[in-house]
C-alpha cells in the first residue's frame, strides 16, 4: 500500500445502542460496509451492537451517515459511540460471534406484524413457505414474547428446540439474506406446526387444521386460537347466536369485543376511518383501534352494545391471514372475526396449550393450537386517535417493552404499578421500560404472570433494583407483593418507596413528554379511584407538582360512597349520594331514584345521615357515573367505566352550553358540584335530551379545568398544564379542555406513549422514586 493511501485510512470502533438486535441490523451493517469498501467486523453484545470499520475517510463518513438514514425498519438507534483506533489492515468485512456482558443490556424489539415480503411469499403457490403459518424474517414477527435472555440469539428463545433444516440454515447463515439470524426462522419441515383439536376428535394438522377451524366458525361455533402473545376466543362477527353464546360463557354481559377484519375494505364497511387511523391500522404495531361505527354496519349489535365505537384490527400474524383467507370458497364470507382475549374476566391472557385445554374448554367448542411456545403473555394493544396521534388505552403487543426515553438518568428501579390495568416498570439510566398489560391485579393468575414478566424484564435489561416503588393503597396486591418480597427477591440494600396514586399519574405524563422536573406543572388527575394521603379515596385532584413532590391545590368536594365497590358497580347509588348531599329530593321521576328499591333507599339514607359504612371520595370518575345514572344512561355496570363511556357516546359536540361548578375558597379549593346536580336534575325532569346534557356537563368540566388553571397560573406563576387519569380517555373532554387551555396560551401535556389510566401509573412511580433517591 502506498504511503499516500495509507495516510487516508482510518479505523473506527462504534458502539450502537437501541433496538438493534433481532431486527436485521448486523446484515444491514455487513452489506453497507461492503458497498462502502470497508473492512472490519460487526457483532452483537449485551449492550447492543459493536462495529469496527476501516477504510478511506470519505467512505467512513458515507457509512456513518447511511447507518442512521437507511437502518432496518424495526431498528431504533438511541446512541452511537465512536472512537478512532489503530489500523488493522483487514482485507474483508465479517460478522463475528456475540459477546455477552452481564452488566449491559440492549433494547428488545416488540412483536410486530408480518411484513410485505413475507406476506407475498405466504400467498405465492411457488414459494416453499406458501401458506406456512409461521413465516417471518428479520423485518417482522415475534420477538418479545419468545425471548428469555439477551443477547438475542436462538438459544435464548423458545425456538431453541427447533433445529433448522439445511435450506433454513443456509438462509440463517447468509448475511445477504433477509432471514440472516432471524431467530424464529423455520419452515414446514423444521418448525412449529399448527393443529385443530375439536375435543374428542382426531387432531387435524397444517392446512387441514385451518379449514377445520373455518368450518366450525362458519357453523357459529367458538374456537380458541393460539396467536403470538396468547389465545384469542374467536367467532363469526356477523353471527348473533355465536356472540350470545360467547357472552354467556365468558360472563361478559356488556363489555365490547374487538374484531379482526380481513382487509381495509372490510374495516371500512364497518367504521369511519380517517388517515391517521388508517396509518395506525396498517402500521407494524397493529393495535386494536377504536373507530366510530357506521350506522349501517353489517355486524352483530352484540359486539359493542350501547357504544358508538368499534375496536378494529387487521391481521398481524401469518396464521390470522390464513384464517381470514380460506382456500375454500364456502368460507370466503368469514371476513370479520371477533377476536377477544382468551381468558376469564380480569385474568391475564392464557398462553400455554395445556393451560388453554384446561381453562378455556368451558368457553370454546374447539382449539387451533401450535407448538411454538410463548414465554410471556402479551395481549393486544388498544388505542384511540386524538389530534392525529395515538392515545393509548392499553399498551401491550407491538409497543412493549420499548422504553420511554427520559431526559435524566435514574438508578435501577422497579415500580409495581396499581391494581387495575396492571403494568409494571423497570428503569435504569435514561430508559423506563413499561411492561405489557397484564390484567387486573386481583387474582393469583395475574400475580403469577406479573412475577414471571418482572423476572424476564429484569434479566433482559440487566436491572437489579435499588428501589421498589409501589402505590400507597394498603390493599393493593401489587403493593403487598412489593413489601412481602423485598428481602426474598432483591438485594439487602434495596429500599421501598410508597408513591401517591395521583402524583404518579401527573409524573407519568410529565416523563413521557420529556419534562426534566425543574418546573412545576398544574396537574389535573381525574380518575375513578386512588388512595389519598388523608385516607379518603381521591380522584378529582389538582396538584401543583414536580417529581419531588406535590401540593394538593384543589379537589372535588368529598361525597359519601356507600359500601365502596358496591356503589362503583351501581352508579345509581352514587347519583343518590350526590342528590342527598345537594339537598335534592329523591324524586321517583329521576331514573336513578326509580332504579333503587324502597328498602335500599332507606338503607342508603341511613348510611348517608349517620356516616355508616361510607367512604369519602373526591372522584371525578364517580361523578361522571353519577350524572350518567341521573340522566338515565346506565344504572348498573358490568365493566369498569361503562356508564361514563356510554354517557360520552351520547354526547353532541355541536352544543356549547354549560353548567357551572361552585368553588369554595380557603386553604385547598373545594370544587362543589351541588348546583350542577340540581340543574341536571331539572333538565332531566324537563326532558332535555341526553345528548345535550352530556355535552353541557362535558363542557362544564373543561371550563372548570380552565378556571383552575388560570387561578393557579396567577397565584403560582406556572404555565405548564398536565392532564392525566382515566377520565382523559374521554376524547370529547380532552378536546374541549385542550382548546380552552391553548386559547389562553397554556403549554399543555397529554399522553401519547403510555395510557392516561392506571396502565401508565408505574412510569410515574418509577420517576418519583428516582427523584426520592436523589433527595436522600
XYZ file of C-alpha atoms in Angstrom:
776
model
C 0.000 0.000 0.000
C 1.459 3.407 -0.988
C 2.079 5.958 1.759
C -0.486 8.495 0.486
C -3.312 5.914 0.568
C -2.210 4.693 3.992
C -2.472 8.234 5.327
C -6.063 8.417 4.079
C -7.087 5.291 6.026
C -8.848 5.355 9.360
C -10.307 2.720 11.677
C -13.311 3.395 13.913
C -14.926 1.402 16.696
C -18.652 2.041 17.021
C -20.936 1.001 19.856
C -24.602 1.166 18.852
C -27.341 1.300 21.479
C -31.080 0.867 20.984
C -33.304 -1.759 19.394
C -30.602 -3.209 17.173
C -30.767 -6.944 17.853
C -33.097 -9.323 16.054
C -34.062 -6.619 13.558
C -31.602 -7.315 10.737
C -29.082 -4.744 11.900
C -25.910 -6.841 11.542
C -26.644 -7.934 7.952
C -27.546 -4.338 7.162
C -24.159 -3.196 8.528
C -22.420 -6.045 6.666
C -23.954 -5.082 3.319
C -23.416 -1.358 3.928
C -19.748 -1.851 4.847
C -19.119 -3.930 1.750
C -20.817 -1.380 -0.502
C -18.714 1.325 1.168
C -15.479 -0.667 0.511
C -14.744 -1.002 4.232
C -13.147 -3.838 6.160
C -13.686 -4.881 9.770
C -16.478 -6.699 11.607
C -19.839 -6.390 13.376
C -21.321 -8.362 16.259
C -23.953 -8.416 18.971
C -23.180 -7.761 22.606
C -25.426 -7.419 25.636
C -25.430 -3.642 25.266
C -26.299 -3.555 21.572
C -24.067 -3.898 18.520
C -20.314 -3.322 18.177
C -18.680 -2.443 14.872
C -15.123 -1.900 13.729
C -14.749 -0.356 10.288
C -11.615 0.540 8.378
C -11.210 2.390 5.118
C -10.800 5.749 3.490
C -12.176 8.683 5.438
C -14.723 9.686 2.801
C -16.084 6.110 2.720
C -16.276 6.054 6.512
C -18.238 9.316 6.531
C -20.673 7.921 3.971
C -21.026 4.749 6.072
C -21.781 6.738 9.248
C -24.460 8.900 7.643
C -26.193 5.938 5.985
C -26.002 3.928 9.214
C -28.786 6.083 10.670
C -30.616 7.057 7.493
C -31.015 3.571 5.986
C -31.326 1.468 9.150
C -33.741 -1.541 9.072
C -37.428 -0.715 9.681
C -37.669 -2.406 13.097
C -34.442 -0.911 14.435
C -34.273 2.159 16.643
C -30.875 3.706 17.347
C -30.636 5.631 20.606
C -26.901 6.280 20.642
C -23.730 5.794 18.615
C -20.419 5.987 20.418
C -17.478 6.453 18.055
C -13.750 6.244 18.750
C -10.741 6.125 16.478
C -8.469 3.100 16.983
C -5.314 1.621 15.462
C -5.480 0.450 11.840
C -5.539 -3.372 11.483
C -5.225 -3.690 7.698
C -8.023 -6.300 7.412
C -8.921 -7.254 3.884
C -12.618 -8.110 4.338
C -15.707 -7.409 6.451
C -17.296 -10.147 8.543
C -19.929 -10.866 11.192
C -18.451 -12.198 14.433
C -19.830 -14.140 17.396
C -21.981 -12.443 20.037
C -20.402 -11.199 23.253
C -22.353 -11.470 26.500
C -21.603 -8.909 29.189
C -23.515 -9.393 32.405
C -23.811 -5.699 33.280
C -25.033 -4.426 29.925
C -28.351 -4.525 28.118
C -29.859 -3.600 24.796
C -33.380 -2.681 23.786
C -35.659 -5.530 22.748
C -37.970 -5.150 19.785
C -41.696 -5.674 20.375
C -43.579 -8.304 18.389
C -44.563 -6.838 15.024
C -46.909 -7.689 12.167
C -45.861 -9.810 9.208
C -44.018 -7.725 6.587
C -44.958 -7.281 2.929
C -42.154 -9.571 1.694
C -43.273 -12.430 3.930
C -46.909 -11.795 3.048
C -46.044 -12.038 -0.645
C -44.349 -15.389 -0.038
C -47.220 -16.595 2.161
C -49.660 -16.383 -0.746
C -47.255 -17.385 -3.529
C -48.016 -21.007 -4.566
C -44.465 -21.367 -5.907
C -42.765 -20.337 -2.661
C -41.613 -23.057 -0.295
C -43.336 -21.222 2.579
C -46.675 -20.956 0.761
C -49.401 -20.716 3.455
C -46.881 -21.501 6.213
C -48.481 -20.149 9.445
C -45.159 -19.073 10.987
C -43.394 -17.293 8.145
C -41.098 -14.483 9.369
C -37.843 -12.665 8.702
C -35.608 -10.098 10.411
C -38.114 -7.375 9.466
C -41.157 -8.893 11.154
C -42.666 -11.417 13.537
C -42.251 -12.478 17.130
C -39.546 -11.025 19.360
C -40.536 -10.057 22.893
C -42.861 -12.995 23.590
C -40.268 -15.663 22.737
C -37.086 -14.159 24.223
C -35.744 -15.462 27.539
C -32.449 -13.571 27.771
C -30.022 -11.444 25.798
C -28.135 -11.407 23.549
C -30.996 -12.157 21.171
C -29.762 -15.484 19.828
C -31.860 -18.533 19.008
C -30.558 -20.394 22.056
C -32.108 -17.682 24.260
C -35.581 -18.031 22.731
C -38.385 -20.581 22.753
C -37.294 -21.523 19.203
C -34.168 -23.227 20.563
C -35.745 -26.703 20.372
C -36.434 -26.421 16.628
C -33.344 -27.444 14.648
C -33.244 -25.726 11.282
C -33.261 -27.751 8.075
C -30.481 -27.297 5.528
C -32.363 -24.674 3.490
C -33.363 -22.626 6.536
C -29.837 -22.856 7.906
C -28.403 -21.534 4.636
C -30.739 -18.513 4.870
C -29.894 -18.031 8.533
C -26.135 -18.084 7.829
C -26.179 -15.852 4.750
C -25.510 -12.202 5.694
C -27.153 -11.026 2.479
C -30.387 -12.937 3.096
C -33.231 -11.132 4.892
C -33.518 -14.170 7.201
C -29.910 -13.902 8.334
C -30.021 -14.621 12.070
C -33.816 -14.334 12.144
C -34.171 -16.330 15.332
C -37.707 -17.659 14.673
C -36.682 -18.743 11.147
C -38.111 -22.112 10.120
C -40.328 -23.776 7.527
C -42.830 -26.620 7.361
C -40.028 -29.178 7.509
C -38.268 -27.909 10.615
C -40.502 -25.501 12.503
C -43.661 -25.272 14.526
C -46.896 -26.916 13.405
C -50.498 -25.922 13.803
C -53.306 -28.372 14.568
C -57.049 -28.390 15.158
C -58.420 -30.038 18.290
C -62.178 -30.418 18.102
C -62.309 -32.100 21.520
C -62.895 -35.850 21.492
C -61.919 -35.908 17.815
C -58.738 -36.846 16.000
C -56.279 -33.959 15.687
C -56.064 -32.344 12.251
C -52.788 -30.727 11.132
C -51.489 -27.930 8.893
C -53.747 -26.565 6.100
C -56.478 -29.024 7.013
C -56.437 -27.533 10.529
C -57.112 -24.077 9.091
C -60.012 -25.428 7.028
C -61.451 -27.297 10.014
C -61.328 -24.079 12.052
C -63.068 -22.115 9.309
C -65.747 -24.789 9.082
C -66.701 -24.639 12.761
C -66.556 -20.826 12.740
C -68.961 -20.763 9.792
C -71.285 -23.014 11.823
C -71.496 -20.371 14.560
C -69.110 -22.034 16.978
C -66.316 -20.583 19.099
C -62.646 -21.512 18.675
C -59.709 -20.772 20.972
C -56.868 -19.761 18.631
C -53.279 -19.575 19.831
C -51.553 -16.475 18.496
C -48.318 -14.582 19.137
C -48.860 -13.466 22.736
C -51.606 -15.825 23.856
C -55.014 -17.225 22.948
C -57.985 -15.469 21.382
C -61.572 -16.616 21.603
C -62.790 -16.354 18.017
C -66.214 -16.418 16.365
C -68.015 -15.031 13.328
C -68.658 -11.326 13.989
C -71.909 -11.403 11.983
C -73.457 -14.302 13.899
C -75.751 -13.172 16.753
C -76.084 -16.689 18.138
C -72.317 -17.155 18.375
C -71.952 -13.765 20.086
C -74.738 -14.518 22.554
C -73.148 -17.855 23.490
C -69.699 -16.261 23.839
C -71.068 -13.574 26.177
C -72.918 -16.170 28.259
C -69.910 -18.451 28.570
C -67.443 -15.703 29.341
C -69.815 -13.850 31.675
C -69.141 -10.701 29.679
C -72.530 -9.051 29.557
C -71.869 -5.667 28.004
C -68.146 -5.025 27.525
C -67.327 -4.564 23.814
C -65.450 -7.188 21.826
C -62.767 -6.351 19.262
C -62.945 -7.566 15.688
C -60.275 -8.514 13.174
C -61.049 -7.646 9.542
C -59.641 -9.458 6.531
C -58.510 -6.183 4.968
C -59.115 -2.444 4.902
C -62.138 -2.828 2.639
C -63.866 -4.952 5.287
C -62.856 -2.482 8.016
C -64.188 0.482 6.015
C -67.547 -1.265 5.652
C -67.891 -1.194 9.448
C -66.379 2.094 10.587
C -65.459 5.618 9.583
C -61.663 5.720 9.211
C -59.546 8.871 8.841
C -55.960 8.999 7.552
C -54.339 8.847 10.997
C -56.461 5.828 11.930
C -55.686 4.212 8.582
C -51.971 4.601 9.181
C -52.290 3.086 12.644
C -54.370 0.124 11.429
C -51.722 -0.602 8.771
C -48.681 0.020 10.991
C -46.263 -2.622 12.178
C -47.739 -2.497 15.721
C -51.260 -3.458 14.537
C -53.175 -2.420 17.674
C -56.923 -2.526 18.147
C -58.023 0.945 17.020
C -61.242 2.405 18.411
C -63.193 3.675 15.394
C -66.569 5.348 15.031
C -69.038 2.658 13.971
C -71.118 3.156 10.832
C -74.847 3.042 11.443
C -75.347 0.678 8.520
C -72.512 -1.664 9.524
C -73.458 -5.281 8.813
C -72.219 -6.693 12.086
C -73.820 -8.122 15.202
C -75.140 -5.491 17.614
C -73.890 -7.767 20.386
C -70.264 -6.859 19.645
C -70.382 -3.358 21.163
C -73.827 -2.763 22.709
C -74.541 0.830 23.701
C -71.304 2.031 22.133
C -70.743 4.186 19.061
C -67.190 2.911 18.725
C -65.858 -0.381 17.449
C -62.466 -1.896 18.266
C -60.948 -2.916 14.918
C -57.626 -4.503 13.999
C -56.151 -6.026 10.871
C -54.357 -9.409 10.766
C -50.851 -9.260 12.180
C -49.651 -12.873 12.182
C -49.475 -15.260 9.206
C -51.964 -17.530 10.984
C -54.509 -14.697 11.117
C -54.094 -14.066 7.387
C -54.705 -17.737 6.665
C -57.814 -17.849 8.855
C -59.300 -14.870 7.032
C -58.276 -16.013 3.520
C -59.602 -19.523 3.024
C -58.733 -21.862 0.142
C -62.360 -22.999 0.245
C -64.909 -20.637 -1.339
C -67.550 -21.742 1.177
C -65.705 -19.825 3.893
C -64.994 -16.589 1.986
C -67.794 -14.897 3.951
C -65.603 -15.100 7.082
C -64.099 -11.662 6.545
C -64.693 -10.235 10.063
C -63.974 -12.279 13.187
C -64.435 -11.471 16.844
C -61.010 -11.722 18.497
C -61.230 -11.366 22.251
C -58.635 -12.317 24.850
C -58.624 -15.998 25.760
C -59.194 -15.690 29.488
C -61.786 -15.266 32.169
C -62.563 -11.668 33.089
C -59.702 -9.736 34.735
C -57.207 -12.607 34.374
C -54.153 -12.483 32.090
C -54.450 -13.924 28.612
C -53.818 -17.705 28.519
C -50.616 -18.572 26.631
C -49.854 -22.301 27.043
C -51.578 -25.214 25.304
C -52.115 -27.288 28.447
C -53.485 -24.305 30.345
C -55.806 -23.466 27.450
C -57.160 -27.016 27.214
C -57.859 -26.937 30.946
C -59.169 -23.383 31.415
C -60.800 -22.487 28.113
C -62.704 -25.729 27.459
C -65.820 -24.303 29.084
C -65.661 -21.231 26.849
C -64.926 -22.779 23.486
C -66.049 -25.536 21.099
C -62.639 -26.263 19.590
C -58.970 -25.259 19.628
C -56.465 -24.182 16.989
C -53.107 -24.875 18.632
C -49.440 -24.730 17.731
C -46.191 -25.834 19.363
C -44.142 -22.633 19.288
C -44.044 -21.746 22.980
C -44.888 -18.270 24.246
C -42.514 -17.244 27.022
C -44.554 -14.340 28.408
C -48.160 -13.377 27.620
C -48.811 -10.199 25.659
C -52.356 -9.063 24.948
C -53.442 -6.836 22.057
C -52.875 -3.102 22.446
C -55.851 -0.735 22.304
C -55.548 2.867 21.092
C -57.651 5.839 20.089
C -56.505 8.512 17.669
C -56.533 12.042 19.025
C -55.182 15.026 17.098
C -53.614 12.594 14.615
C -51.600 10.907 17.370
C -52.005 7.747 19.375
C -53.856 7.932 22.670
C -53.047 4.578 24.308
C -55.817 2.842 26.226
C -53.942 -0.437 26.683
C -50.236 -0.602 25.835
C -49.100 -4.117 25.094
C -48.305 -6.106 21.915
C -46.459 -4.062 19.307
C -45.315 -1.480 21.870
C -43.966 -3.293 24.943
C -41.205 -3.476 26.007
C -39.997 -0.481 24.003
C -38.933 2.152 26.557
C -39.895 5.697 27.331
C -36.703 7.725 26.967
C -36.197 10.142 29.860
C -34.388 13.490 29.916
C -32.436 12.405 33.009
C -30.877 9.272 34.464
C -32.442 7.077 37.131
C -30.908 4.474 39.426
C -32.108 0.886 38.894
C -35.813 0.872 39.877
C -38.781 -1.469 39.824
C -42.195 0.205 40.044
C -45.043 -2.272 40.522
C -47.966 -0.111 39.358
C -51.503 -0.199 40.686
C -54.389 -2.649 40.836
C -56.484 -2.248 37.675
C -54.964 -2.473 34.176
C -51.785 -3.713 35.804
C -48.384 -2.936 34.356
C -45.001 -2.510 35.992
C -41.933 -0.521 35.028
C -38.224 -1.282 35.303
C -35.968 1.721 34.818
C -32.258 2.404 34.643
C -30.290 5.369 33.351
C -32.358 7.253 30.762
C -34.738 4.369 29.927
C -38.030 3.385 31.555
C -39.353 0.032 30.323
C -43.097 -0.207 30.909
C -44.380 -3.777 30.758
C -47.167 -5.187 28.648
C -50.741 -5.070 30.003
C -51.209 -7.941 32.460
C -54.862 -7.672 33.564
C -56.305 -6.601 36.898
C -54.133 -7.426 39.887
C -56.926 -9.120 41.793
C -56.131 -12.822 41.455
C -53.355 -15.394 41.658
C -53.151 -15.877 37.869
C -52.355 -12.215 37.259
C -49.845 -12.238 40.105
C -48.009 -15.204 38.558
C -47.873 -13.508 35.134
C -46.696 -10.327 36.873
C -43.875 -12.181 38.663
C -42.688 -14.027 35.532
C -42.732 -10.867 33.433
C -40.772 -8.954 36.083
C -38.184 -11.757 36.080
C -37.905 -11.635 32.285
C -37.519 -7.855 32.080
C -35.050 -7.659 34.962
C -32.938 -10.195 33.094
C -33.319 -8.634 29.631
C -32.446 -5.135 30.787
C -29.909 -6.141 33.453
C -31.719 -4.295 36.227
C -31.071 -5.114 39.864
C -33.407 -2.664 41.621
C -32.042 -0.346 44.278
C -35.611 0.921 44.811
C -39.003 -0.777 44.604
C -41.839 1.732 44.222
C -45.499 0.974 44.937
C -48.892 2.633 45.345
C -49.858 3.865 48.813
C -53.158 1.961 48.805
C -52.746 -0.548 51.673
C -54.897 -3.223 49.996
C -53.380 -3.262 46.517
C -51.968 -6.712 45.771
C -49.024 -5.153 43.913
C -48.098 -3.102 46.981
C -48.373 -6.129 49.277
C -46.230 -8.130 46.845
C -43.514 -5.441 46.951
C -43.448 -5.422 50.758
C -43.607 -9.212 51.111
C -40.836 -9.892 48.594
C -38.376 -7.144 49.436
C -35.972 -9.431 51.288
C -36.686 -12.522 49.150
C -36.118 -11.213 45.622
C -33.943 -8.140 45.989
C -30.579 -7.054 47.369
C -30.356 -6.273 51.118
C -29.863 -2.568 50.410
C -32.977 -2.283 48.194
C -35.425 0.279 49.569
C -39.194 0.625 49.346
C -40.778 3.926 48.263
C -44.543 4.490 48.529
C -45.953 6.838 45.880
C -49.293 8.643 45.976
C -51.549 7.497 43.147
C -52.403 10.840 41.533
C -48.895 12.206 41.903
C -47.801 9.166 39.874
C -50.379 9.989 37.182
C -49.014 13.514 36.765
C -45.381 12.353 36.877
C -46.197 9.812 34.173
C -47.427 12.378 31.666
C -44.528 14.695 32.567
C -41.967 11.933 31.994
C -43.264 10.763 28.633
C -43.255 14.375 27.433
C -39.607 14.797 28.384
C -40.057 17.292 31.240
C -36.959 17.361 33.434
C -38.790 18.349 36.622
C -37.122 21.715 37.105
C -40.517 23.439 36.788
C -43.758 22.515 38.492
C -46.883 21.821 36.460
C -50.551 22.412 37.188
C -51.631 18.784 37.135
C -55.226 17.634 36.684
C -55.564 13.985 37.784
C -59.175 12.940 37.194
C -59.994 9.257 37.597
C -62.106 6.735 39.477
C -60.074 5.617 42.462
C -56.794 6.459 44.146
C -55.774 6.276 47.784
C -55.308 9.741 49.257
C -52.820 10.902 51.850
C -55.735 11.560 54.232
C -57.151 8.027 53.842
C -60.018 9.152 51.593
C -60.486 7.977 48.014
C -59.184 10.720 45.746
C -59.972 11.159 42.073
C -60.702 14.812 41.288
C -57.298 16.305 42.028
C -55.491 19.481 41.024
C -51.846 19.144 42.016
C -49.020 21.656 41.759
C -46.393 19.038 41.144
C -42.913 18.132 40.080
C -41.151 14.783 40.519
C -40.053 15.567 44.070
C -43.484 16.297 45.500
C -46.846 17.970 45.117
C -49.246 20.403 46.713
C -52.922 19.470 46.649
C -54.260 22.810 45.411
C -57.882 21.816 44.713
C -60.152 18.794 44.647
C -63.752 17.790 44.107
C -65.650 18.216 47.364
C -65.921 14.893 49.173
C -69.168 12.967 48.852
C -70.068 9.638 50.515
C -69.553 6.357 48.688
C -71.824 3.854 50.423
C -70.425 0.342 50.571
C -67.346 1.144 48.498
C -67.160 -1.141 45.446
C -70.894 -1.907 45.623
C -71.607 1.687 44.612
C -68.966 1.582 41.878
C -70.946 -1.213 40.216
C -74.285 0.517 40.837
C -73.960 4.132 39.674
C -77.493 4.961 40.834
C -76.201 4.750 44.410
C -73.560 7.382 43.581
C -76.224 9.568 41.964
C -78.399 9.295 45.088
C -75.397 10.300 47.219
C -74.949 13.462 45.148
C -78.656 14.283 45.292
C -78.633 13.806 49.075
C -75.527 15.950 49.538
C -77.014 18.684 47.328
C -80.221 18.631 49.385
C -82.360 17.493 46.442
C -85.390 15.262 46.985
C -85.239 11.741 45.623
C -87.951 12.277 43.018
C -89.216 8.990 41.554
C -89.274 10.594 38.118
C -85.486 10.707 38.164
C -84.095 7.480 36.590
C -81.541 6.906 39.357
C -84.252 7.078 42.025
C -86.570 4.798 40.079
C -83.746 2.229 39.751
C -83.383 1.889 43.535
C -85.748 -0.242 45.619
C -87.541 1.289 48.604
C -85.625 -0.932 51.000
C -82.261 0.055 49.521
C -83.210 3.732 49.589
C -83.985 3.524 53.301
C -80.663 1.834 53.991
C -78.733 4.361 51.885
C -80.432 7.297 53.573
C -79.491 5.922 56.982
C -75.902 5.390 55.818
C -75.600 8.929 54.480
C -77.219 10.569 57.528
C -75.178 8.598 60.046
C -71.961 8.145 58.054
C -72.276 4.346 58.298
C -70.032 2.228 56.074
C -69.354 5.112 53.725
C -66.046 6.235 52.272
C -65.435 9.914 51.452
C -64.340 10.348 47.861
C -63.406 13.198 45.539
C -63.606 11.038 42.413
C -64.430 12.676 39.099
C -64.841 9.199 37.604
C -67.660 8.528 40.072
C -69.176 11.938 39.295
C -69.344 11.021 35.604
C -71.024 7.735 36.637
C -73.497 9.620 38.827
C -74.531 12.012 36.058
C -74.835 9.107 33.587
C -77.221 7.460 36.059
C -79.089 10.679 36.792
C -79.917 11.191 33.098
C -80.881 7.525 32.618
C -77.944 6.265 30.526
C -76.818 3.459 32.851
C -77.852 2.341 36.368
C -75.597 -0.690 36.830
C -72.337 -1.604 35.117
C -70.723 -4.868 34.077
C -67.275 -3.428 33.300
C -65.180 -0.514 34.512
C -66.296 2.965 33.352
C -69.227 1.561 31.348
C -71.592 4.319 32.465
C -69.126 7.098 31.639
C -68.271 5.536 28.254
C -71.930 5.316 27.245
C -72.533 8.851 28.550
C -69.707 10.127 26.325
C -71.121 8.170 23.373
C -74.414 10.089 23.714
C -72.694 13.488 23.573
C -73.447 16.104 20.883
C -70.232 18.108 20.401
C -72.046 20.855 18.475
C -73.588 22.076 21.739
C -71.556 24.767 23.522
C -73.769 25.420 26.571
C -72.546 24.511 30.057
C -73.376 24.402 33.738
C -71.014 25.825 36.364
C -69.211 24.423 39.388
C -69.022 26.487 42.565
C -65.557 26.921 44.051
C -65.228 27.020 47.843
C -62.105 29.001 48.667
C -59.958 28.948 51.785
C -56.907 26.709 52.016
C -57.380 23.914 49.484
C -60.007 24.933 46.919
C -63.097 22.669 47.014
C -64.989 22.021 43.777
C -68.677 21.901 44.719
C -70.997 20.162 42.251
C -74.282 20.647 44.184
C -75.562 23.375 41.832
C -74.705 21.282 38.770
C -76.508 18.236 40.152
C -79.563 20.409 40.829
C -79.531 21.868 37.296
C -79.084 18.466 35.670
C -81.969 17.047 37.714
C -84.167 19.917 36.495
C -83.086 19.270 32.888
C -83.937 15.576 33.242
C -87.404 16.371 34.625
C -87.848 18.863 31.785
C -86.988 16.038 29.334
C -83.938 17.801 27.875
C -82.209 15.288 25.522
C -79.390 13.222 26.994
C -77.078 14.332 24.150
C -77.490 17.946 25.249
C -76.996 17.260 28.972
C -73.911 15.140 28.206
C -72.413 17.944 26.106
C -73.190 20.594 28.724
C -71.619 18.520 31.508
C -68.555 17.781 29.394
C -68.150 21.496 28.631
C -68.584 22.286 32.312
C -65.663 20.059 33.310
C -63.492 21.602 30.566
C -64.450 25.092 31.761
C -63.567 24.109 35.320
C -60.114 22.977 34.180
C -59.531 26.343 32.528
C -60.819 28.317 35.551
C -58.500 26.480 37.915
C -55.534 26.657 35.537
C -55.980 30.432 35.275
C -56.313 30.726 39.043
C -53.081 28.844 39.781
C -51.163 30.469 36.936
C -51.881 33.837 38.540
C -51.127 32.619 42.042
C -48.053 30.467 41.354
C -46.703 31.886 38.075
C -46.992 28.461 36.400
C -47.916 27.914 32.758
C -47.471 24.183 32.144
C -50.615 22.034 32.488
C -50.572 18.216 32.634
C -53.710 16.119 32.100
C -53.787 12.511 33.301
C -56.086 9.880 34.779
C -58.723 7.650 33.232
C -61.230 10.486 32.670
C -58.937 11.811 29.931
C -59.609 8.709 27.825
C -62.774 10.681 27.049
C -61.596 12.431 23.869
C -64.508 14.877 23.890
C -63.413 16.100 27.325
C -59.773 16.114 26.243
C -60.549 18.076 23.078
C -62.691 20.658 24.894
C -60.100 21.094 27.652
C -57.175 21.483 25.262
C -58.993 24.039 23.129
C -59.739 26.246 26.126
C -56.244 25.934 27.601
C -54.450 26.632 24.311
C -56.657 29.631 23.589
C -55.307 31.015 26.870
C -51.673 30.276 25.960
C -51.074 27.384 28.339
C -48.475 24.774 27.435
C -50.424 21.518 27.761
C -49.089 17.969 28.114
C -51.147 14.838 27.430
C -50.451 11.133 26.957
C -49.154 9.631 23.717
C -46.829 6.837 24.856
C -48.477 5.313 27.921
C -52.178 5.267 28.877
C -53.720 8.054 30.966
C -55.407 5.302 33.004
C -53.665 3.141 35.603
C -51.728 1.368 32.854
C -49.366 4.375 32.912
C -49.085 4.581 36.695
C -45.851 2.561 37.028
C -43.906 5.015 34.859
C -44.806 7.868 37.206
C -43.945 5.765 40.257
C -40.501 4.964 38.847
C -39.616 8.585 38.137
C -40.869 9.844 41.511
C -38.948 7.083 43.307
C -35.780 8.007 41.399
C -36.049 11.645 42.476
C -36.860 10.487 46.020
C -33.498 8.682 45.974
C -31.689 11.834 44.875
C -33.199 13.794 47.809
C -31.754 11.376 50.359
